[in-house]
Coordinates of C-alpha atoms and ligand atoms in Angstrom, one line a residue:
Chain A
X1 CA -1.6 12.2 59.6
X2 CA -3.0 13.1 63.1
X3 CA -1.0 15.7 64.9
X4 CA -3.3 15.6 67.8
X5 CA -1.5 12.1 69.0
X6 CA 1.8 12.4 70.6
X7 CA 2.5 8.5 69.9
X8 CA 5.0 8.9 67.1
X9 CA 5.7 5.1 66.8
X10 CA 3.4 2.3 67.7
X11 CA 4.8 -1.6 66.9
X12 CA 2.3 -4.2 67.9
X13 CA 4.0 -7.4 67.3
X14 CA 6.3 -6.4 64.5
X15 CA 8.5 -9.3 62.6
X16 CA 10.9 -9.3 59.6
X17 CA 12.2 -12.1 57.9
X18 CA 15.3 -12.3 55.2
X19 CA 15.8 -14.8 52.7
X20 CA 12.2 -16.3 53.0
X21 CA 12.5 -17.4 56.5
X22 CA 15.7 -18.5 57.0
X23 CA 17.3 -15.1 59.1
X24 CA 14.4 -14.1 61.7
X25 CA 16.2 -10.3 62.3
X26 CA 13.0 -9.5 64.1
X27 CA 10.8 -11.7 66.5
X28 CA 8.3 -9.7 67.2
X29 CA 8.4 -6.7 69.0
X30 CA 6.3 -4.0 70.9
X31 CA 6.6 -0.7 71.7
X32 CA 5.8 3.1 71.3
X33 CA 7.8 6.1 71.0
X34 CA 6.3 9.4 71.9
X35 CA 6.9 12.7 70.6
X36 CA 10.0 14.5 71.2
X37 CA 11.4 11.4 73.3
X38 CA 15.6 10.3 73.0
X39 CA 15.5 6.6 72.7
X40 CA 18.8 4.6 72.4
X41 CA 18.7 0.9 71.0
X42 CA 21.4 -1.2 72.2
X43 CA 22.0 -4.4 71.8
X44 CA 25.2 -7.0 70.0
X45 CA 26.1 -7.1 66.6
X46 CA 23.4 -8.4 64.9
X47 CA 20.9 -8.7 67.4
X48 CA 18.2 -6.6 64.6
X49 CA 18.7 -3.2 65.6
X50 CA 19.9 -1.9 61.7
X51 CA 16.4 -3.9 60.7
X52 CA 14.2 -2.1 62.9
X53 CA 15.5 1.3 62.4
X54 CA 14.9 0.3 58.3
X55 CA 11.3 -0.2 59.2
X56 CA 10.5 3.4 61.2
X57 CA 12.5 4.7 58.3
X58 CA 10.1 3.3 55.9
X59 CA 13.1 1.5 54.2
X60 CA 11.7 -2.0 54.3
X61 CA 8.5 -3.5 55.0
X62 CA 7.8 -5.8 58.1
X63 CA 6.9 -9.6 57.4
X64 CA 4.0 -9.4 59.7
X65 CA 2.7 -7.1 62.5
X66 CA 2.0 -3.4 62.1
X67 CA 3.9 -0.4 62.8
X68 CA 2.1 2.9 62.5
X69 CA 3.4 6.6 62.7
X70 CA 1.4 9.0 63.9
X71 CA -1.9 6.8 63.4
X72 CA -0.7 6.0 59.9
X73 CA 0.1 2.6 58.8
X74 CA 4.0 2.9 57.6
X75 CA 4.2 -0.5 55.4
X76 CA 0.3 0.6 54.0
X77 CA 2.1 4.3 53.0
X78 CA 1.0 4.7 49.1
X79 CA 4.3 6.6 48.4
X80 CA 7.0 6.3 51.5
X81 CA 9.5 8.6 50.4
X82 CA 6.8 11.1 50.7
X83 CA 7.1 10.2 54.5
X84 CA 11.2 9.7 54.5
X85 CA 11.6 13.5 52.9
X86 CA 9.1 15.3 54.7
X87 CA 9.2 13.3 58.1
X88 CA 12.1 11.9 58.6
X89 CA 16.2 12.4 59.1
X90 CA 18.4 9.6 58.7
X91 CA 22.0 9.6 59.6
X92 CA 24.3 7.0 59.1
X93 CA 27.5 5.7 60.7
X94 CA 29.6 6.1 57.6
X95 CA 28.0 9.2 56.6
X96 CA 27.0 8.6 52.9
X97 CA 28.0 11.8 51.7
X98 CA 27.7 12.1 48.1
X99 CA 31.7 12.2 46.9
X100 CA 31.0 14.1 43.9
X101 CA 29.2 17.2 46.0
X102 CA 30.3 19.6 48.2
X103 CA 29.5 20.0 51.7
X104 CA 27.1 22.9 51.1
X105 CA 25.6 21.0 47.8
X106 CA 25.0 17.5 49.7
X107 CA 23.2 19.3 52.3
X108 CA 20.5 20.4 49.5
X109 CA 20.0 16.9 47.9
X110 CA 17.0 16.1 49.9
X111 CA 15.3 19.8 49.5
X112 CA 15.1 19.0 45.6
X113 CA 11.7 16.7 46.9
X114 CA 10.6 20.1 49.1
X115 CA 8.6 22.8 47.8
X116 CA 11.5 25.3 48.3
X117 CA 12.2 27.5 45.4
X118 CA 16.0 26.7 44.2
X119 CA 16.8 30.0 45.1
X120 CA 16.1 29.3 48.3
X121 CA 17.7 26.2 49.1
X122 CA 21.0 27.4 49.4
X123 CA 20.1 29.6 51.3
X124 CA 18.6 27.4 53.8
X125 CA 21.5 24.9 53.3
X126 CA 24.0 27.9 54.1
X127 CA 22.1 28.2 58.1
X128 CA 22.1 24.5 58.3
X129 CA 25.5 24.2 57.7
X130 CA 26.3 27.2 60.2
X131 CA 24.3 25.8 62.9
X132 CA 26.7 22.8 63.0
X133 CA 29.8 25.3 62.5
X134 CA 31.3 24.6 59.0
X135 CA 30.2 27.5 57.3
X136 CA 34.0 27.6 56.4
X137 CA 33.6 24.1 54.8
X138 CA 30.8 24.9 52.6
X139 CA 33.0 24.8 49.2
X140 CA 34.6 21.3 50.4
X141 CA 34.3 17.7 49.1
X142 CA 33.6 15.3 51.2
X143 CA 37.2 13.8 50.6
X144 CA 38.4 16.9 51.9
X145 CA 36.8 16.8 55.8
X146 CA 37.7 14.8 58.2
X147 CA 35.2 11.4 59.6
X148 CA 33.3 14.3 62.1
X149 CA 33.2 17.1 60.0
X150 CA 31.6 15.3 57.2
X151 CA 29.1 13.8 60.3
X152 CA 28.3 17.2 61.0
X153 CA 27.6 17.8 57.3
X154 CA 25.6 14.6 57.3
X155 CA 23.8 16.0 60.1
X156 CA 22.9 19.2 58.4
X157 CA 21.5 17.1 55.6
X158 CA 19.2 15.1 57.6
X159 CA 17.5 18.6 58.8
X160 CA 17.5 19.9 55.4
X161 CA 13.4 19.6 55.2
X162 CA 12.6 19.9 58.5
X163 CA 12.2 16.6 60.1
X164 CA 10.4 15.7 62.9
X165 CA 12.1 12.2 63.9
X166 CA 15.8 11.8 63.4
X167 CA 16.7 8.2 62.9
X168 CA 20.7 7.7 63.5
X169 CA 22.4 4.0 63.1
X170 CA 25.0 4.2 65.2
X171 CA 26.2 7.7 64.2
X172 CA 29.5 7.7 66.4
X173 CA 30.7 4.2 65.3
X174 CA 33.3 5.4 62.7
X175 CA 34.8 8.2 65.0
X176 CA 37.0 8.9 67.2
X177 CA 36.1 9.5 71.1
X178 CA 36.5 13.5 70.8
X179 CA 34.6 13.8 68.1
X180 CA 31.9 11.3 69.1
X181 CA 30.8 13.6 72.2
X182 CA 30.9 16.4 69.6
X183 CA 28.6 14.6 67.3
X184 CA 26.5 13.6 70.4
X185 CA 26.3 16.7 71.9
X186 CA 24.9 18.4 68.5
X187 CA 22.2 15.7 68.6
X188 CA 21.1 16.4 71.7
X189 CA 21.1 19.8 71.4
X190 CA 18.9 19.4 68.6
X191 CA 16.5 17.1 70.9
X192 CA 16.6 19.5 73.7
X193 CA 15.8 22.9 71.3
X194 CA 13.6 21.6 68.6
X195 CA 12.1 18.8 70.5
X196 CA 12.8 16.4 68.0
X197 CA 11.9 12.9 68.4
X198 CA 15.8 11.3 68.5
X199 CA 16.2 7.2 67.3
X200 CA 19.4 6.3 68.0
X201 CA 21.2 3.1 67.0
X202 CA 24.2 2.5 69.4
X203 CA 26.8 -0.2 71.3
X204 CA 28.4 2.4 73.1
X205 CA 27.3 2.5 76.6
X206 CA 28.4 6.0 77.5
X207 CA 26.0 7.2 74.8
X208 CA 23.0 4.8 75.4
X209 CA 23.0 6.5 79.2
X210 CA 22.5 9.8 77.7
X211 CA 19.2 9.0 76.5
X212 CA 16.1 9.1 78.4
X213 CA 15.3 5.9 77.3
X214 CA 16.9 2.2 76.3
X215 CA 15.7 -0.3 74.4
X216 CA 18.0 -3.4 74.7
X217 CA 17.5 -5.7 71.8
X218 CA 18.7 -9.4 72.2
X219 CA 18.1 -12.0 69.2
X220 CA 15.3 -10.1 67.3
X221 CA 13.2 -9.4 70.5
X222 CA 13.0 -6.2 72.9
X223 CA 14.6 -7.7 76.2
X224 CA 15.1 -4.4 78.1
X225 CA 12.6 -1.1 78.2
X226 CA 13.3 1.7 80.4
X227 CA 15.3 3.9 81.9
X228 CA 19.0 3.4 81.2
X229 CA 20.7 1.6 84.6
X230 CA 17.8 1.2 86.3
X231 CA 17.8 -3.0 85.0
X232 CA 21.4 -5.2 84.3
X233 CA 21.6 -5.4 81.0
X234 CA 21.2 -9.8 80.9
X235 CA 23.6 -11.1 79.3
Chain B
X1 CA 22.3 23.5 42.7
X2 CA 19.5 22.5 40.9
X3 CA 18.4 18.6 39.3
X4 CA 20.1 19.5 36.1
X5 CA 23.8 19.7 37.7
X6 CA 22.9 16.5 39.6
X7 CA 22.8 14.9 36.1
X8 CA 26.0 17.1 34.5
X9 CA 27.5 15.9 37.9
X10 CA 27.0 12.2 37.3
X11 CA 28.5 12.5 34.0
X12 CA 31.7 14.7 34.6
X13 CA 32.7 11.9 37.9
X14 CA 34.4 9.8 35.2
X15 CA 35.6 11.9 32.8
X16 CA 37.6 9.4 30.8
X17 CA 34.8 6.7 30.7
X18 CA 32.3 9.4 29.6
X19 CA 35.1 10.7 26.8
X20 CA 35.3 7.3 25.9
X21 CA 31.7 6.9 25.3
X22 CA 31.1 10.1 23.6
X23 CA 33.9 8.9 20.8
X24 CA 31.5 6.3 20.6
X25 CA 28.5 7.9 19.8
X26 CA 29.7 10.6 17.9
X27 CA 31.7 8.0 15.1
X28 CA 28.2 6.5 14.8
X29 CA 26.5 10.0 14.1
X30 CA 29.4 11.2 12.3
X31 CA 28.9 8.1 10.2
X32 CA 25.0 9.4 9.7
X33 CA 26.5 12.5 8.7
X34 CA 28.8 11.8 6.4
X35 CA 27.1 9.0 4.0
X36 CA 24.0 10.6 4.1
X37 CA 25.1 13.9 3.2
X38 CA 26.8 12.1 0.6
X39 CA 24.1 10.4 -1.1
X40 CA 22.2 13.0 -0.6
X41 CA 24.6 15.3 -1.6
X42 CA 24.8 13.2 -4.9
X43 CA 21.3 12.8 -5.6
X44 CA 21.3 17.1 -5.3
X45 CA 24.0 17.4 -7.7
X46 CA 22.7 15.2 -10.2
X47 CA 19.5 17.5 -10.4
X48 CA 21.2 20.7 -10.2
X49 CA 22.9 19.5 -13.2
X50 CA 20.1 18.6 -14.8
X51 CA 18.6 22.0 -14.0
X52 CA 21.8 23.7 -15.3
X53 CA 21.8 22.2 -18.5
X54 CA 18.2 22.7 -18.7
X55 CA 16.7 19.3 -19.2
X56 CA 12.9 18.0 -17.8
X57 CA 13.2 14.7 -19.1
X58 CA 16.2 12.4 -18.8
X59 CA 16.1 8.6 -20.8
X60 CA 18.6 6.7 -20.2
X61 CA 19.2 2.9 -19.6
X62 CA 19.7 2.6 -16.1
X63 CA 21.5 -0.5 -15.3
X64 CA 22.4 -2.4 -11.7
X65 CA 25.5 -0.2 -12.0
X66 CA 25.6 3.8 -11.4
X67 CA 26.7 4.6 -15.0
X68 CA 24.0 4.2 -17.3
X69 CA 24.1 1.6 -20.3
X70 CA 24.7 2.4 -23.8
X71 CA 21.9 2.2 -26.7
X72 CA 21.8 3.2 -30.2
X73 CA 21.1 6.7 -31.0
X74 CA 18.4 5.8 -33.7
X75 CA 16.4 6.0 -30.4
X76 CA 16.7 10.2 -30.3
X77 CA 15.1 10.4 -33.6
X78 CA 12.0 8.7 -32.4
X79 CA 12.1 11.0 -29.6
X80 CA 12.1 14.2 -31.3
X81 CA 9.1 13.3 -33.1
X82 CA 6.8 13.1 -29.9
X83 CA 4.5 15.8 -28.9
X84 CA 5.7 18.6 -26.5
X85 CA 9.3 18.0 -27.1
X86 CA 11.0 21.4 -28.0
X87 CA 14.8 20.0 -28.3
X88 CA 16.6 16.8 -27.3
X89 CA 20.5 16.8 -26.5
X90 CA 22.3 13.0 -26.6
X91 CA 24.8 12.5 -24.6
X92 CA 27.4 9.6 -23.9
X93 CA 28.2 10.0 -20.3
X94 CA 31.2 8.0 -18.8
X95 CA 33.2 7.8 -15.3
X96 CA 37.0 7.2 -16.0
X97 CA 40.0 7.7 -14.5
X98 CA 41.9 10.8 -16.4
X99 CA 46.0 11.1 -16.4
X100 CA 45.9 12.4 -12.3
X101 CA 42.3 11.9 -11.7
X102 CA 41.0 8.8 -10.3
X103 CA 37.5 9.4 -11.5
X104 CA 36.1 12.0 -13.8
X105 CA 33.0 12.8 -15.4
X106 CA 33.2 12.6 -19.4
X107 CA 30.2 14.4 -21.3
X108 CA 29.9 13.7 -25.1
X109 CA 27.4 15.7 -26.3
X110 CA 25.6 16.2 -29.4
X111 CA 27.5 18.5 -31.3
X112 CA 24.3 20.4 -32.3
X113 CA 22.5 19.7 -28.6
X114 CA 21.3 22.0 -26.4
X115 CA 23.3 21.2 -23.6
X116 CA 26.3 23.1 -24.8
X117 CA 24.3 26.0 -25.0
X118 CA 24.8 26.7 -20.7
X119 CA 28.4 26.6 -20.2
X120 CA 29.9 29.8 -19.5
X121 CA 33.6 30.0 -21.6
X122 CA 35.6 31.5 -18.6
X123 CA 38.7 31.6 -20.6
X124 CA 39.8 30.1 -24.1
X125 CA 37.2 29.2 -26.5
X126 CA 34.4 26.2 -27.7
X127 CA 35.6 23.6 -30.0
X128 CA 35.1 24.5 -33.5
X129 CA 33.5 21.4 -34.3
X130 CA 32.6 17.8 -33.7
X131 CA 36.1 16.8 -35.7
X132 CA 38.2 18.9 -33.6
X133 CA 40.6 17.2 -31.3
X134 CA 39.5 19.6 -28.6
X135 CA 37.8 19.0 -25.3
X136 CA 36.8 21.9 -22.7
X137 CA 37.0 21.3 -18.8
X138 CA 34.8 22.8 -16.3
X139 CA 36.4 24.9 -13.9
X140 CA 36.6 22.3 -10.9
X141 CA 38.0 19.3 -13.3
X142 CA 40.5 21.7 -14.7
X143 CA 41.9 22.4 -11.1
X144 CA 42.1 18.7 -10.2
X145 CA 43.8 17.8 -13.6
X146 CA 46.2 21.1 -13.6
X147 CA 45.5 21.5 -17.0
X148 CA 45.2 25.2 -19.0
X149 CA 44.7 26.6 -22.4
X150 CA 46.4 24.5 -25.3
X151 CA 47.3 22.0 -22.6
X152 CA 47.3 18.4 -23.6
X153 CA 45.3 15.7 -22.2
X154 CA 45.3 11.9 -22.5
X155 CA 41.8 10.3 -22.3
X156 CA 42.2 6.4 -23.2
X157 CA 44.7 5.7 -26.4
X158 CA 43.6 9.5 -27.6
X159 CA 45.4 13.0 -27.2
X160 CA 42.9 16.2 -27.0
X161 CA 43.8 19.7 -26.4
X162 CA 42.1 21.8 -23.7
X163 CA 40.5 24.4 -25.6
X164 CA 38.5 25.8 -23.3
X165 CA 37.6 26.1 -19.3
X166 CA 34.0 26.8 -18.8
X167 CA 31.7 27.3 -16.1
X168 CA 28.6 24.8 -16.2
X169 CA 26.4 26.0 -13.1
X170 CA 26.6 22.7 -11.3
X171 CA 28.9 20.7 -9.4
X172 CA 28.4 18.0 -11.6
X173 CA 29.2 20.3 -14.6
X174 CA 32.5 21.9 -13.0
X175 CA 33.9 18.4 -12.7
X176 CA 32.9 17.1 -15.9
X177 CA 35.2 17.5 -19.3
X178 CA 33.3 17.8 -22.2
X179 CA 33.6 17.0 -25.4
X180 CA 32.0 16.2 -28.6
X181 CA 29.7 13.4 -29.7
X182 CA 31.6 11.5 -32.3
X183 CA 35.1 12.2 -30.5
X184 CA 34.1 9.8 -27.0
X185 CA 31.9 7.5 -28.9
X186 CA 35.0 6.9 -31.4
X187 CA 37.8 6.8 -27.8
X188 CA 35.3 4.7 -26.2
X189 CA 34.8 2.6 -29.2
X190 CA 30.9 2.9 -28.8
X191 CA 30.4 4.3 -32.3
X192 CA 26.6 5.3 -32.9
X193 CA 25.8 4.5 -29.4
X194 CA 24.7 7.2 -26.5
X195 CA 23.7 6.4 -23.1
X196 CA 21.6 9.6 -22.1
X197 CA 19.2 11.8 -24.0
X198 CA 18.1 15.0 -22.3
X199 CA 14.7 16.0 -23.4
X200 CA 13.9 20.0 -23.1
X201 CA 9.9 20.2 -23.3
X202 CA 7.6 22.7 -24.8
X203 CA 7.4 25.9 -22.7
X204 CA 3.5 25.3 -20.6
X205 CA 3.7 21.6 -20.6
X206 CA 1.8 20.5 -17.5
X207 CA 2.9 17.9 -15.1
X208 CA 0.0 15.8 -16.9
X209 CA 1.6 15.8 -20.0
X210 CA 4.8 15.5 -18.7
X211 CA 4.4 12.5 -17.7
X212 CA 2.0 11.4 -20.4
X213 CA 4.9 11.9 -22.5
X214 CA 7.8 9.5 -20.5
X215 CA 4.8 6.7 -20.8
X216 CA 5.3 7.5 -24.9
X217 CA 8.8 7.6 -24.9
X218 CA 9.0 3.8 -23.4
X219 CA 6.2 3.3 -25.6
X220 CA 8.4 4.2 -28.9
X221 CA 11.7 2.6 -27.5
X222 CA 10.5 0.1 -25.3
X223 CA 14.4 -0.3 -24.0
X224 CA 14.6 2.5 -22.1
X225 CA 13.1 4.6 -19.2
X226 CA 12.4 8.6 -19.5
X227 CA 11.6 10.2 -15.6
X228 CA 11.1 13.8 -15.2
X229 CA 14.2 15.5 -13.9
X230 CA 13.1 15.7 -10.1
X231 CA 12.6 11.6 -10.0
X232 CA 14.8 10.5 -12.1
X233 CA 17.8 9.8 -9.6
X234 CA 15.4 8.5 -6.5
X235 CA 13.6 6.1 -9.1
X236 CA 16.7 4.9 -9.9
X237 CA 17.4 1.4 -8.4
X238 CA 21.0 1.4 -7.8
X239 CA 20.8 4.9 -6.5
X240 CA 18.3 3.5 -4.0
X241 CA 20.7 1.1 -3.2
X242 CA 23.2 3.0 -2.6
X243 CA 21.2 5.2 -0.5
X244 CA 19.7 2.1 1.6
X245 CA 23.5 1.1 2.2
X246 CA 24.5 4.1 3.3
X247 CA 21.4 4.7 6.0
X248 CA 22.4 1.0 7.1
X249 CA 25.9 1.3 7.6
X250 CA 25.9 4.5 9.2
X251 CA 23.1 2.8 11.8
X252 CA 25.3 0.0 12.2
X253 CA 27.7 2.5 13.4
X254 CA 25.0 3.7 16.0
X255 CA 24.0 0.8 17.3
X256 CA 27.8 0.3 17.8
X257 CA 27.4 4.0 20.0
X258 CA 23.9 2.3 21.3
X259 CA 25.9 -0.6 23.0
X260 CA 28.5 1.7 24.5
X261 CA 26.2 4.2 25.8
X262 CA 24.5 1.5 27.4
X263 CA 27.3 -0.1 28.6
X264 CA 28.4 3.1 30.6
X265 CA 24.9 4.0 32.4
X266 CA 24.8 0.2 33.2
X267 CA 28.3 1.0 34.6
X268 CA 27.3 4.0 36.6
X269 CA 24.1 3.1 38.0
X270 CA 26.0 -0.1 39.3
X271 CA 28.8 1.6 40.7
X272 CA 26.2 4.2 42.2
X273 CA 24.2 1.6 43.8
X274 CA 24.7 2.3 47.3
X275 CA 24.3 6.0 47.0
X276 CA 21.2 6.0 45.0
X277 CA 20.2 4.0 48.1
X278 CA 21.2 6.7 50.4
X279 CA 19.0 9.4 47.9
X280 CA 16.1 7.1 47.9
X281 CA 16.8 6.7 51.9
X282 CA 16.8 11.3 52.3
X283 CA 13.4 10.9 49.7
X284 CA 14.2 10.9 46.9
X285 CA 11.1 9.3 44.7
X286 CA 12.4 6.2 42.6
X287 CA 11.2 8.2 39.6
X288 CA 13.2 11.0 40.2
X289 CA 16.4 8.5 40.1
X290 CA 14.9 6.7 37.1
X291 CA 14.8 10.8 35.4
X292 CA 18.6 11.3 36.6
X293 CA 19.8 8.3 34.5
X294 CA 17.4 9.3 31.8
X295 CA 18.6 12.6 32.0
X296 CA 22.2 11.2 31.4
X297 CA 22.1 9.0 29.0
X298 CA 20.1 11.1 26.7
X299 CA 23.1 14.2 27.8
X300 CA 25.3 11.6 26.7
X301 CA 23.4 11.5 23.8
X302 CA 23.0 14.8 23.0
X303 CA 26.5 16.0 23.4
X304 CA 27.5 13.0 21.3
X305 CA 25.2 14.1 18.4
X306 CA 27.0 17.5 18.6
X307 CA 30.5 16.1 18.2
X308 CA 29.5 13.8 15.6
X309 CA 28.1 16.1 13.4
X310 CA 31.1 18.4 13.9
X311 CA 33.6 15.7 13.1
X312 CA 31.4 14.1 10.2
X313 CA 31.3 18.0 8.7
X314 CA 34.9 18.2 9.2
X315 CA 35.1 14.5 8.0
X316 CA 33.5 15.4 4.7
X317 CA 34.9 18.7 3.9
X318 CA 38.2 16.7 3.7
X319 CA 37.3 14.0 1.7
X320 CA 35.7 17.0 -0.6
X321 CA 39.2 18.7 -1.0
X322 CA 40.8 15.0 -2.0
X323 CA 41.6 14.5 -5.8
X324 CA 39.6 11.4 -6.2
X325 CA 36.0 13.0 -5.1
X326 CA 36.6 16.8 -6.1
X327 CA 33.9 18.0 -8.2
X328 CA 31.9 15.2 -8.2
X329 CA 29.5 16.0 -5.7
X330 CA 28.5 18.6 -3.1
X331 CA 27.7 16.8 0.1
X332 CA 24.0 17.9 1.2
X333 CA 25.1 19.1 4.8
X334 CA 21.1 20.6 5.3
X335 CA 20.6 22.1 8.5
X336 CA 17.6 19.6 8.0
X337 CA 20.2 16.4 8.3
X338 CA 22.5 18.1 10.9
X339 CA 19.5 18.3 13.3
X340 CA 18.4 14.8 12.5
X341 CA 21.1 13.5 13.2
X342 CA 21.5 15.0 16.5
X343 CA 17.6 13.7 17.2
X344 CA 18.7 10.6 16.5
X345 CA 21.8 10.8 19.0
X346 CA 19.4 12.1 21.4
X347 CA 16.6 9.6 20.8
X348 CA 19.8 6.9 21.2
X349 CA 20.5 8.2 24.4
X350 CA 17.2 8.0 25.8
X351 CA 16.8 4.6 24.5
X352 CA 20.1 3.3 25.7
X353 CA 19.5 4.9 29.2
X354 CA 15.8 2.4 29.4
X355 CA 17.1 -0.4 31.1
X356 CA 19.9 0.8 33.1
X357 CA 17.1 3.1 34.3
X358 CA 15.1 0.1 35.0
X359 CA 18.2 -1.5 37.2
X360 CA 18.1 1.6 38.9
X361 CA 14.2 1.4 39.9
X362 CA 14.9 -1.4 41.4
X363 CA 17.4 -0.9 44.2
X364 CA 16.3 -0.8 47.5
X365 CA 16.8 2.2 49.9
X366 CA 17.6 -0.4 52.9
X367 CA 20.6 -0.7 51.0
X368 CA 21.8 2.6 52.4
X369 CA 21.9 1.1 55.9
X370 CA 23.8 -2.1 55.2
X371 CA 27.6 -1.6 55.2
Ligands
ADP1 N1 18.9 -7.8 53.7 C1 19.3 -9.1 54.8 N2 19.3 -10.4 54.3 C2 19.6 -11.2 55.0 N3 20.2 -11.0 56.3 C3 19.9 -9.8 56.9 C4 19.7 -8.6 55.9 N4 20.1 -7.7 56.8 C5 20.2 -8.0 57.8 N5 20.3 -9.2 58.3 C6 20.6 -10.3 59.1 O1 19.5 -10.2 60.4 C7 20.3 -9.7 61.2 C8 20.0 -8.5 62.1 O2 20.8 -7.9 60.8 P1 21.0 -6.4 61.7 O3 19.8 -5.8 61.8 O4 21.7 -5.6 60.8 O5 21.7 -6.0 62.9 P2 22.3 -5.1 64.0 O6 22.0 -3.9 63.2 O7 21.7 -5.3 65.4 O8 23.8 -5.3 63.7 C9 21.3 -10.3 60.9 O9 21.4 -11.7 61.7 C10 21.8 -10.0 60.0 O10 22.6 -11.1 59.3
MG2 MG1 23.6 -2.3 62.8

C-alpha cells in the first residue's frame, strides 16, 4: 500500500446489488476521501449508508465499479482480514461487545491478530481503556456497563491495533443526547489529535455539522458532497 | 487473555448445555473403558490362570459358548505319548450357580495331574484322595460363598465339605471351587468325559516345536483344538465375538456422544453468528474462527474423555465387588486403554466439530453491520 498517496479511499461507479439485482443498494457512487478527513455520511433510512460502510471496511464486495484503499483495490485483496485488522477500526450502533468478556478483555480481542506479544496486550488494553476514561470498569462485563460506557469500550477496542481509519455506523444511534455528545467528542478528539481518517454514518444533523464534509445519499446515490450547510439537503 | 481462554469461555458461557454434552460423551467413553476393560481382563486373567497352573498348551473343544464342550478322557492317553509332552492335567471345567453365588468356576482336576501342585494352602488341607467328598476353595471363592473349613457346600445334588482354602496365584484360580475330577464328573453325570487338557512341555522346547506339537495333537485327536497358552483365548471364535461386541457396543455409545457434541457445537455456532461476524469485522481471520470452534469441540471431547475414564473405572470397581462377578475376572484397566479412550474422545470431539466449524467459516462479516 502506497503511503505517499494522501488519498485514502477512491470509489468509481461503485454499485452493490442484493438478491440477484432485485435490490440496488448502491447505484453508482464516486468519491475520494483524503488522509485525515472527517466525513459524515447522511441520508434517510435505507438509502445505502451501511452498505457503503461495508464496502469501505471490506466486509463485502461491490457488484461492479472500483474501490481503492491507498492505491490497492479492496475487492481484490487476497486476505481482507489483514486489512481489517491493521487499517480499520469499526464502531457499531449497538456496540457489539462480546458479552462473555470483560471490558479489558474485549479490547484485547482484535490484538490476537497483531504481532503484539501476549504479555503486552493487557497493558495496551489498559492504556486504551484509560484514554476513554473507563479504567475503573476494566473488570466489568458489558451487561454491567451503561450504553455510553459500552460505546466508549467499543471505541477503545476499535483502536486496539492502531488503525488509520475509523468507520462508525450510527455510533450514537442507541444513546441519549448526553452520552451521544461524549462519544462524538471522543471521536472528534481522535480525529484531531491522532489525525485519524473518520468516516461516520449518522442521520443526526447536529453531528453531521461537526464534520468537515458531508456525503448525502438518496436511494443508492450521492446527491450532495461538500461542506455541511452550503447546500440545502434536497428532499 | 489468550486464544485458549477464549476457547474455554466458549464452553463456560452455557454451563448446563456444556455439562449435558459432557455427560453424553463421558457415558460413551465409560462404556469403552468398562466393556473393553472387562473383555481384555477376561483374556488376561485366563492367561495368568494358565501360567499359574504351569500350562503351555491348552487342549479343548471350543464351541460357540464360552464354556468348552466335553470329550472323552481317552484323548489324554493319546496326547501323553507325543514327543515334548512332559505332563498333562485333565480337567472338567464348568460355570455353575452354587449356593449364594450366581456364577462360579468349578474345576474338577485329574487327581495325579500337575494342576493341583500350584495351589498353596492357606488353611485346612487338601483332599485325602479322589474319593473323599471334599472341595477346596480359592480364597475369593471362599469369601464370595462365605465358607470356612469344615462347612458343607452344596453343588447341584451333591453335598461336599470344604476342607481347604487355597491361593492359586491368579484371579481365575482364586475364584474357583476345585475338586477331584471323578467327583465333578459324577455330579455333572459326565463320567469318563473331560473338557480341558492342560499340557506342559519339556524344558527347552522351542516355539516351532510347540507349534508342531499342537498340530500333532489335533492330528491324534481330530475332535479338539490345541493352542499355545498365549493365543488360546484370542483364537477362540466365541471370545473374538465377545470382544467385537464389546467394542461395537461401546462405539455405539460413543456415537451418541458424537451426535451430542455436534448438536451443541452447531447450536453454539448459530447462536454466536453475530458475534462471529463481529470478530471477522475486527480483523479475525476465518481460519481463527474455525480453529476456535474445533478447539472448543476438542476440549469438550477431552473433558468428556477424562470424565468417562473416571466413570468407567469407578463403574468397573463397583462391578468387580459385586458377588456375581467377583473372582471371575480382573478387568484390565491398563494405562494404555485409559489413554486410548481419552484419545478416542478427543478425536470424537474434533470430528464432531468439523461440520459446525465449516458452518462457522461461511459466516459473513457483513452481518456485523446488519441489525
Ligand atoms: N444483505 C442484504 N440483502 C438484501 N438487501 C439488503 C441487504 N443489506 C441491505 N439491503 C437493502 O439495501 C438497501 C440499503 O440498505 P442500508 O445500506 O442498510 O441502508 P441504510 O444504512 O442507509 O439505512 C435497503 O433497501 C436494504 O433493505
Ligand atoms: Mg444503516
